[in-house]
Amino acid sequence: MAALICEVVYRGIFQKNLAARIARGIVLSARKSGRWGIAFGRYGDSPQRNGIPAKDFAIVADTKEELEQNMARYEPKHTDVTIVLDDTLSKGVESWAWYGLQPINRLTVPNGTVLMTSVQPFESLLQDIHKRDTAYKLSLVRAKASFSGLWVHKEDHTEARILGALAKIAPSFLALDGVSQAIREIEWGSDLKVASARKAYDRLETRQVKITEGNAEIPYSFEMPKWWEMREGVTIPAIPIGKPKEGGQGYVPERNPYFKKFTTRTMRPVIDFDTCVKCNLCWISCPDSCFDVMPDATFDANMEACCGCGVCEAVCPVESCITMVNEAAFEDNASQWEMWRKDKAAYKTWLTAKIGDKQTTVRSHGFRFRGQYEQELTRDLDGGGVEITAGIPGENAAHKTV
Amino acid sequence: MAVATTAAPTASDEKELLISGSEAVAEGLALADIDVVTGYPIRPYDTVIQAIAKKIANGQLVAEYIVAEGEHSQFEIVKHASTVGARVFCGSSGVGWAYAMECLVVTPPLRVPMVCLVGNRALDDPGAFGVEHNDALFVRDLGWMLCWIDTSQEAIDTTLIAYRVAEDRRVFLPLAISADGAFLTHSQALTLVPPKEKVDKFLPRYDRGDLLLHPDNPITVAPQANEDWVIEIRRQNDEAMKRAVAVIEEAYADFRKVFGRGPENPWFEEYMTDDAEIILVGMGTISLPMKVGIRTLRAQGKKVGLVRLRWFRPFPTEKLVKVLSRAKAIGVVDRDYSFGSPFHSGVVANEIRAALYNAEKRPPLLSFICGLGGREVTLEDVYKATDLCYNAANSGKSEAKTLWLGVRE
Ligand code: SF4
Ligand code: SF4
C-alpha cells in the first residue's frame, strides 16, 4: 500500500494548461503500472488572473481505497513532490484565498523533493526558498519558465521533461517506460517528446537542502476571525487612508495587511528617478495603487504591493525610465527611492546591472507579439537547444528537422 | 513509496478516460447525441460547456450550440427547442441558476423533459465559487426531478439515465443533475465510457408525440388559464412525478442489463449500513470524507454507516425510512441551509424528519450543517458528528438539534 502525492505550483493564466497537463500526465503514467489516480486544481485559486500563484494536484495510489484515503480532504496536507513551474515562486505563494504567504516547500514531506524548472544556480534559489526544520531535496530541470496563455499551450516539451524528471524522483510509481508510453498517447504526444522526457531523466540535477539553508524570513500570517467577531452584512472595514511622508511633502497610502499580492509578480519595475519627469502617469495608472509619493514628487513603486503587471512601464513617457526586470534578480522588497536618495551613483550602478540582467534572463508574459515564440526558440537553439516543433502535427512539421 | 505490485488494467469494450465530472457529463451528452445546447458561463458549470464546445469543434458531436446572453435566455431557448422535438441540454450554477428562475418555473407544467447540470455553487454574496446545495434546491417544490452525483463515473451514467427518465412519456418532466463544484466538476478521475452501440440499446429517441409543436400536429402551448384550470394542471404534474418512481427503477434495471454495472438501488447508496447503530446521511461528494472516516470508526469498533442520497425528487420516502429506522440515531449532514425552518435545520434533515413521521420506529435525528461554501468536511467533523449521534442514541431522548460543524467559533 502506497501513494504518491504531487502538487504542481504554477502561474495563473500563463501556465494553467501546462500544469493541468502535468497533473494528468502523472496519473496517466502511473496508470501504466495499474495505479489509480486523480488530478485536480486547487479550486479556491483563481487561475484566470495574470501570474497569480495557483496549484494543481495529482494523487496516485496502489488501491482505490488508498486513493480515497488521500482524497478525503479539500487538498493534500503534505506532498511527496512539489513541482514548481516558475522559479520566482521560490519566494513563496499567496493564494487567491486569504491564507497569508506560504513558503514553496511548506507541504513537501521531510526528505521529499521540490522539483523546479530554473536556469538559476541552486545557491541563488536557496536565497529565496524559505528555511524549514526538516531536510528535503531540490531538483532542477534546466529550463526557463514556460509561459503561454489561458487558451493555448506552448509546445516546448516542459510537461514531458517534468514527467521524465519525476520518473527519476519516484521510479516506483512512474517508471520511465510508463511515462514514455503515456507521453506518446496523450494529446500532441510524439516520440520527440518521449526523447525530451528521457533527456530530462538523465540530466536532472538534485541537491540535498539542509535545515540550516534557505531564506530566514518569517512569512507573514494572521488569525482568521470567528463568525461572531466578523462584521455583519458581508462588509469589511476600509483600509485607512495613508500617512504623509516627511512633513507632508510625500504621501504613503496604507495597504491591506492581509492580502499583499507580491508573489504574483514575475517581473518588477525598476525606476530611474534621475530621468523621471514627475508626470504622475505611473501613479494614476497602476491598477494596484502601488506608487508612494516621494517628497521630491517622484514615485516609488512599493514592492510589498506590486503584482508586476507592467502597466507603469507601458505608460511612462520617458524612454527607459521604468523598466520591467525578471523578479529572480531581486533579493528583497526594499524601497528603490531610499536607495537612490542615499547614494545616487551606487543606485545608477545597481539599476544598470539589473536592467542589464534583463538581457540574459528576459522572460515573457505569454506572447506580446506574433513571432515572439519563434524568436525565443532561435535564441535557445543558438545556445545548443533541441528543436522541438518537429513533433507537432500540423503545418510547421514539414519545415522542421529533428 | 513502495515498489509497483499491480498490473495494467485489462481491456473491455469501454474506454477508460481521465476526465472530470463535467467532462464525463459531456461524454454522456455526446453519446446521447443531443440536438441543442445553450451556453452561458458561470463557474463551475462552465466546465461542461467548454467540454461540449470542444466535442462539437472536433466533430465528435453534431449539435446546435447557442451562446445566450444570459441564463434566462439559455433556458428559454432549450425549452422551445424541446417542444419542437429536440433533445436538449442546459445548466448553470449558483445565482446563474437563480437568474433563470422564471423559465425553470414554467418548464414542469409544459412537460418539457430538459436535462440540466447544476454545478453546485454557493449563492451570492459573497460571490464564493465553492459548493452549497441551495442553488439546485430552489426548484425542489416545482416538479423538477433532482439528483446528486458523486463521481465522474456516476456523472456519465446518470446523464444517460436522465434522458431515459425525463423523456419517458409517462414522465416528461425536467431533470437537474447536481454535481458539487470543485470536488466533482473539476476533479479528473478514471472513468469508463461505454460504446455508442450499447447506449443506443439503452436510450430510445426522444419522441414528443402528441405534445410536439409542429405544423402537422397543430396545438397551442401554454394558453392563459385561471382558477378554472390551474389545480388540475398541478395535479397532472403531481401524477407525473409519482409515475417517475417506477420509471427511474426501470431505467436503472435496464442500465445494469445493458452496461453490466450501476447500482441496484437507484435511490441511495448504502455504505456499511447493515449492522450500523449510527447512520450518517448526506448528498454528493461529502460521502468521501464520510466513508474514509467510517472505516477508521469501524476499526475502533464503532458501528457507523452512511446513506448517500442520490435522488431528492422524487424522494425515496419508504425505502429510506426502512433503512433509517433500523439505526439507534441518525445524523443528517446538510451542505445547505434553511434559515428559520423547523429546528433551524438543513433541508435534507427536515425532509427526513417529515419522512419518518409515520414510521413505527423513529430514532433520534441530529441535523448538521457542514462544508458550506466549499469548506472542507474533515474527518474530525465526521468523528464529532458520530460522537454526538452516539450521545443522542444513549440518552434515548429524541431531541431535535442542529449543529454547525467546521465554522470558526
Ligand atoms: S508593475 Fe507597475 S503598474 Fe503594475 S502593479 Fe507594479 S507598480 Fe503597479
Ligand atoms: S510615469 Fe515615468 S516619468 Fe511619469 S512620474 Fe512615473 S516614473 Fe516619472
GROMACS .gro file of C-alpha atoms and ligand atoms in nm, chain A residues 269 285-288 290-291 301 303 305-313 324, ligand 1:
model
   27
  269PRO     CA    1   0.961   4.769  -1.231
  285SER     CA    2  -0.234   5.406  -1.400
  286CYS     CA    3  -0.110   5.145  -1.157
  287PRO     CA    4  -0.409   4.914  -1.108
  288ASP     CA    5  -0.297   4.829  -0.755
  290CYS     CA    6   0.143   5.077  -0.567
  291PHE     CA    7   0.313   5.411  -0.606
  301ALA     CA    8   0.680   5.157  -0.659
  303MET     CA    9   0.725   4.618  -0.378
  305ALA     CA   10   0.203   4.572  -0.315
  306CYS     CA   11   0.320   4.542  -0.676
  307CYS     CA   12   0.187   4.246  -0.874
  308GLY     CA   13   0.423   4.308  -1.164
  309CYS     CA   14   0.167   4.379  -1.435
  310GLY     CA   15   0.393   4.611  -1.634
  311VAL     CA   16   0.137   4.887  -1.685
  312CYS     CA   17   0.370   5.150  -1.536
  313GLU     CA   18   0.644   5.060  -1.783
  324MET     CA   19   1.045   4.563  -1.603
  812SF4     S1   20   0.409   4.668  -1.237
  812SF4    FE1   21   0.382   4.888  -1.212
  812SF4     S2   22   0.169   4.926  -1.262
  812SF4    FE2   23   0.187   4.705  -1.227
  812SF4     S3   24   0.139   4.673  -1.011
  812SF4    FE3   25   0.359   4.701  -1.023
  812SF4     S4   26   0.393   4.917  -0.990
  812SF4    FE4   27   0.177   4.892  -1.040
   0.00000   0.00000   0.00000
